[in-house]
GROMACS .gro file of C-alpha atoms in nm:
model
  208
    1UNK     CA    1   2.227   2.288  -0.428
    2UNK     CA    2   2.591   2.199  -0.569
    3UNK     CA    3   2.527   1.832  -0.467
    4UNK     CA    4   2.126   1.813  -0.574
    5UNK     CA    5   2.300   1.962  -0.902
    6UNK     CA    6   2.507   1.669  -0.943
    7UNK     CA    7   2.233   1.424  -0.983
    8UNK     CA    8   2.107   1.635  -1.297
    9UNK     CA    9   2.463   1.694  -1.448
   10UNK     CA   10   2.620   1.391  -1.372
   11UNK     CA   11   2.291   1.141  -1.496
   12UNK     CA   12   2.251   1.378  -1.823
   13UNK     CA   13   2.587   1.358  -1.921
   14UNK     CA   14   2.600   0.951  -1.870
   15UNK     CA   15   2.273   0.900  -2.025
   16UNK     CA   16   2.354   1.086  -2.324
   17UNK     CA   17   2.669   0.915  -2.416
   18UNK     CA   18   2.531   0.531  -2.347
   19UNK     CA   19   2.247   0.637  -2.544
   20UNK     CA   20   2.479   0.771  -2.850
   21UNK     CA   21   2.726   0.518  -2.805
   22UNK     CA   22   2.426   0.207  -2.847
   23UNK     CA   23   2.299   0.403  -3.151
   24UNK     CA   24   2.617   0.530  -3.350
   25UNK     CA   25   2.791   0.165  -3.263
   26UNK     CA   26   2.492  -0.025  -3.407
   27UNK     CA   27   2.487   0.223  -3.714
   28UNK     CA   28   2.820   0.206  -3.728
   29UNK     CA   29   2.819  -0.201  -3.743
   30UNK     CA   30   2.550  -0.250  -4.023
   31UNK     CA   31   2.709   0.019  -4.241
   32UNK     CA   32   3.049  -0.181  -4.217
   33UNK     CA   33   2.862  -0.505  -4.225
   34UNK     CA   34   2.653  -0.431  -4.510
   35UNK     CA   35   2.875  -0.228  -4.769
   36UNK     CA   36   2.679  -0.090  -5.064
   37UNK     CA   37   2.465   0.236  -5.079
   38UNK     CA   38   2.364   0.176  -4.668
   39UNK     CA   39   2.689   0.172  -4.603
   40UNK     CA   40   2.731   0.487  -4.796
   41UNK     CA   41   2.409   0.638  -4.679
   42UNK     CA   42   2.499   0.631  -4.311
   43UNK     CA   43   2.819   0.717  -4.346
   44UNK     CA   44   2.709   1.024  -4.567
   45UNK     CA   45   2.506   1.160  -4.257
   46UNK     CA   46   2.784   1.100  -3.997
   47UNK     CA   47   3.036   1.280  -4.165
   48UNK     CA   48   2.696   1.569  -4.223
   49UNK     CA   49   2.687   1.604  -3.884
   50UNK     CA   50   3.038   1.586  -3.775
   51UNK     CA   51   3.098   1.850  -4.037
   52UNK     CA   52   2.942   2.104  -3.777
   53UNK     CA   53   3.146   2.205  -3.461
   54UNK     CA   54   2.980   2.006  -3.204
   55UNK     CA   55   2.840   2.249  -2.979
   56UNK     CA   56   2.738   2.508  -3.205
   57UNK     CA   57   2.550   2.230  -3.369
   58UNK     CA   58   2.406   2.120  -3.005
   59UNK     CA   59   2.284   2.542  -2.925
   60UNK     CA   60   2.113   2.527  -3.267
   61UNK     CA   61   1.919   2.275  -3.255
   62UNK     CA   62   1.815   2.302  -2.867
   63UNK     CA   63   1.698   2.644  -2.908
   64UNK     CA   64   1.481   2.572  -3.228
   65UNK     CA   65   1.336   2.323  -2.968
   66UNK     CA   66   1.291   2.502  -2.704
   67UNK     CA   67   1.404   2.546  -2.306
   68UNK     CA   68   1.394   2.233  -2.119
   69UNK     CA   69   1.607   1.926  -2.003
   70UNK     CA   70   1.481   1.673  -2.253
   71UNK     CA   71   1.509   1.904  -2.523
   72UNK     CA   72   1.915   1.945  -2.473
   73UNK     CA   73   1.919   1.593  -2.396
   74UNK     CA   74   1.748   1.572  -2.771
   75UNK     CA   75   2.010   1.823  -2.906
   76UNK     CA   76   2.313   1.648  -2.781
   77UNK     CA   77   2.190   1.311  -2.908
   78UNK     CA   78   2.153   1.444  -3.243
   79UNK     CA   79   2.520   1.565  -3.204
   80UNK     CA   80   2.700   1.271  -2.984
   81UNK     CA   81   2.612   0.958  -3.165
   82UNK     CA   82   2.842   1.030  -3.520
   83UNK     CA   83   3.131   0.976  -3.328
   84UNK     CA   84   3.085   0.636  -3.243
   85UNK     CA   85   2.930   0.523  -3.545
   86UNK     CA   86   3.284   0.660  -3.730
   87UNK     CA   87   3.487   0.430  -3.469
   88UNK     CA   88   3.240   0.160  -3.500
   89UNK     CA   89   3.274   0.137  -3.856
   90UNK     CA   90   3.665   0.164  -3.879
   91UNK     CA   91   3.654  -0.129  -3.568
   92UNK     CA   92   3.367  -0.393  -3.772
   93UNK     CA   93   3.586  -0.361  -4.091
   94UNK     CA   94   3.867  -0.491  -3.944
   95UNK     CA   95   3.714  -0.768  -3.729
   96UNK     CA   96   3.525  -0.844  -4.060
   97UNK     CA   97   3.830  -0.943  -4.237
   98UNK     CA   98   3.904  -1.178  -3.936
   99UNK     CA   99   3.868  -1.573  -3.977
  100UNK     CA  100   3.624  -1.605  -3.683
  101UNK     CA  101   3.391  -1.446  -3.885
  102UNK     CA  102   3.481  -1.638  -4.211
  103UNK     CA  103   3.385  -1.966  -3.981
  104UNK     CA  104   3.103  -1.777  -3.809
  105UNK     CA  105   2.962  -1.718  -4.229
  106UNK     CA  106   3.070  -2.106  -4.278
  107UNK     CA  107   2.843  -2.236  -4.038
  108UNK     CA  108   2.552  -2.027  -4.119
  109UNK     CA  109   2.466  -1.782  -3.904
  110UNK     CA  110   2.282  -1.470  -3.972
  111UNK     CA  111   2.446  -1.162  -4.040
  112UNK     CA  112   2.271  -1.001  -3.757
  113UNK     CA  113   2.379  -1.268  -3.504
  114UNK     CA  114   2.777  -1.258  -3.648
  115UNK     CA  115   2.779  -0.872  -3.640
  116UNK     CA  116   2.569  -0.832  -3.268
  117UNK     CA  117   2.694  -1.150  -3.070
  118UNK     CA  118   3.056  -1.183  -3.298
  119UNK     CA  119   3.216  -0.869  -3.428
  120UNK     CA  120   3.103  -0.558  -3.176
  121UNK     CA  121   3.177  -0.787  -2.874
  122UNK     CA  122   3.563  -0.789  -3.008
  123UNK     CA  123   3.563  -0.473  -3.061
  124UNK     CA  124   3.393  -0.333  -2.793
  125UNK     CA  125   3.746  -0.214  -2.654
  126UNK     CA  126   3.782   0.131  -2.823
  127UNK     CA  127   3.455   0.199  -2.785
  128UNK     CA  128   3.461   0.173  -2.408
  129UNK     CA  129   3.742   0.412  -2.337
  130UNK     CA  130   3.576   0.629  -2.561
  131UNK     CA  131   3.191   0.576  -2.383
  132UNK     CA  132   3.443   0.682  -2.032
  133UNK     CA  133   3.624   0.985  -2.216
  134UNK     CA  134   3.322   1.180  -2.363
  135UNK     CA  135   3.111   1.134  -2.029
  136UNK     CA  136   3.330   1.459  -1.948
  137UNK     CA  137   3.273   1.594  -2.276
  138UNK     CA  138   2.898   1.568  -2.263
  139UNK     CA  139   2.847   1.719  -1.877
  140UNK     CA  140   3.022   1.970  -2.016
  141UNK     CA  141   2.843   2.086  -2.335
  142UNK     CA  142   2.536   2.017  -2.107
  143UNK     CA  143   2.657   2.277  -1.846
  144UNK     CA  144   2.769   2.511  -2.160
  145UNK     CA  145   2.397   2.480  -2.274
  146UNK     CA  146   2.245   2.548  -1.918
  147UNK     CA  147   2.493   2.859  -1.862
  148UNK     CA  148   2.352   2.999  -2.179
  149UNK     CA  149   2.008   2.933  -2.080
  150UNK     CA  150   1.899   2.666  -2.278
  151UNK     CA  151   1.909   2.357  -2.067
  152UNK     CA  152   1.789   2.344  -1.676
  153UNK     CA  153   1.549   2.597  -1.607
  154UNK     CA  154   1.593   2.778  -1.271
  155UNK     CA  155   1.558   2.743  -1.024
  156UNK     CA  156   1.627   2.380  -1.058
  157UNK     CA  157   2.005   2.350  -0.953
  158UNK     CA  158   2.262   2.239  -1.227
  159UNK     CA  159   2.614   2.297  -1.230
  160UNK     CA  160   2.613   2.548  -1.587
  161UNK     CA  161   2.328   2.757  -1.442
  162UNK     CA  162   2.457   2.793  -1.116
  163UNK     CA  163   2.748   2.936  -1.258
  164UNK     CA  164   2.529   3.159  -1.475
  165UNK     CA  165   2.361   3.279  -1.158
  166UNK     CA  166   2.687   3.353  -0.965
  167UNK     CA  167   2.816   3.572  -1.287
  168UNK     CA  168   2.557   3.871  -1.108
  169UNK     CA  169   2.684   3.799  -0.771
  170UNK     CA  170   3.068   3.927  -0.773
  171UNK     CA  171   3.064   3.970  -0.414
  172UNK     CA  172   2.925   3.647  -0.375
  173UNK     CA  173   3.261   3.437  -0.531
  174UNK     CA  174   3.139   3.100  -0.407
  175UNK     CA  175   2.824   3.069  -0.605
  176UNK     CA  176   2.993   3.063  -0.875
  177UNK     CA  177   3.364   2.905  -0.786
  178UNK     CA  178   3.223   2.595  -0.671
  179UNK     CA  179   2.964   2.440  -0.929
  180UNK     CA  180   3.286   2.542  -1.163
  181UNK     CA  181   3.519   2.341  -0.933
  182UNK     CA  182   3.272   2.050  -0.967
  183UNK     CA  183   3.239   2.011  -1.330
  184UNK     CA  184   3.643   2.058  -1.300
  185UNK     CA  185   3.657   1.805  -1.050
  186UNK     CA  186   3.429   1.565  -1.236
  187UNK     CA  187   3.574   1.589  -1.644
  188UNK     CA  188   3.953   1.561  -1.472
  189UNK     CA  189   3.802   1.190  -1.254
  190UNK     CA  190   3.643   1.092  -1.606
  191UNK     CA  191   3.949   1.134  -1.843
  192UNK     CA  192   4.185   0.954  -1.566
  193UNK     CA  193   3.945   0.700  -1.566
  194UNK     CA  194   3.882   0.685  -1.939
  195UNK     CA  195   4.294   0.672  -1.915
  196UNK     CA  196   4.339   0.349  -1.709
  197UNK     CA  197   4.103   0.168  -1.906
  198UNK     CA  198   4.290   0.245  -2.196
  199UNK     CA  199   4.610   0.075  -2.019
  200UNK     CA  200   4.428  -0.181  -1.920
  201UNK     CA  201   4.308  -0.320  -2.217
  202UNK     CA  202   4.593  -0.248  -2.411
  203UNK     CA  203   4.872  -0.535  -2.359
  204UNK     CA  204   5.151  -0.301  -2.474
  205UNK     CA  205   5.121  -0.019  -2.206
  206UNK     CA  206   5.053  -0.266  -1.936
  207UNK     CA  207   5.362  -0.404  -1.952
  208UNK     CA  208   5.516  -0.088  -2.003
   0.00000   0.00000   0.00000
């Protein structure tokens, strides 16, 4: 069960963040790209939903949708992709100031194809080390959500509701101990990871 649980934890928790991270970078990129009242509007509704602590926001909004997987995989869209359209943003308005893009505007190309195939590829950095970081983040608001009853339904195995289930079985330690061990196990390998990217894109700390 702990390992059949991985597929479900580990897959939701990736899923959600590639998902959020495509949508909040591309919102992101056209509200520094275009300026004006989209640039406003979008930027309006990010800081809206950042304004709520993210997994109180997430609990809401799952249970006025109901029990089920691709409900909380709904919910923590909803929540996850503000981030990324906040780093996006602050990323495209500095590339935009760069000359590549003054000669990419020179020669006449669309401000779709500077923004998509110019600007986001150069700053694509960031955004990577945080896509690695907040895979940990997101299995874990997932588990929170199943613990409380509002993500995998029993008795499908996932890491949160296995712990749930072990909370009634005291004698029973294990049931409990190890699905915690695992998400644990599995934020700690994602942060290192998210970690050595960081150094590894970053000039300075590699030859530190």
């Amino acid at each position: 069960r702990l390992l059949y649980g991985a597929r479900i934890s580990l897959t939701t928790g990736i899923v959600v963040v590639l998902v959020a991270a495509a949508v909040g970078t591309l919102l992101g990129g056209i509200a520094a790209y275009a300026r004006g009242r989209i640039e406003e509007l979008i930027m309006r509704l990010t800081d809206l939903v950042l304004c709520f602590p993210p997994i109180i926001l997430a609990l809401a909004i799952a249970a006025a949708l109901g029990i089920g997987t691709t409900n909380t995989i709904i919910a923590m869209l909803v929540v996850w992709w503000p981030k990324f359209a906040r780093l996006a943003h602050s990323l495209v308005i500095v590339q935009r100031s760069q000359e590549y893009v003054e000669a990419a505007m020179v020669v006449g190309f669309s401000p779709a194809r500077i923004l998509l195939r110019h600007i986001i590829p150069n700053a694509v950095g960031p955004l990577v080390v945080l896509v690695t970081l907040d895979v940990g983040n997101a299995i874990i608001t997932f588990a929170g959500l199943s613990f409380l009853g509002l993500g995998v339904v029993p008795p499908t195995p996932e890491w949160g509701s296995m712990v749930a289930e072990g909370r009634e079985l005291v004698s029973q330690w294990w049931v409990a101990t190890f699905p915690g061990i695992a998400i644990l196990t599995v934020v700690l390998g994602f942060n290192f990871l998210g970690d050595g990217i960081r150094d590894w894109l970053d000039p300075k700390s590699r030859r530190r």
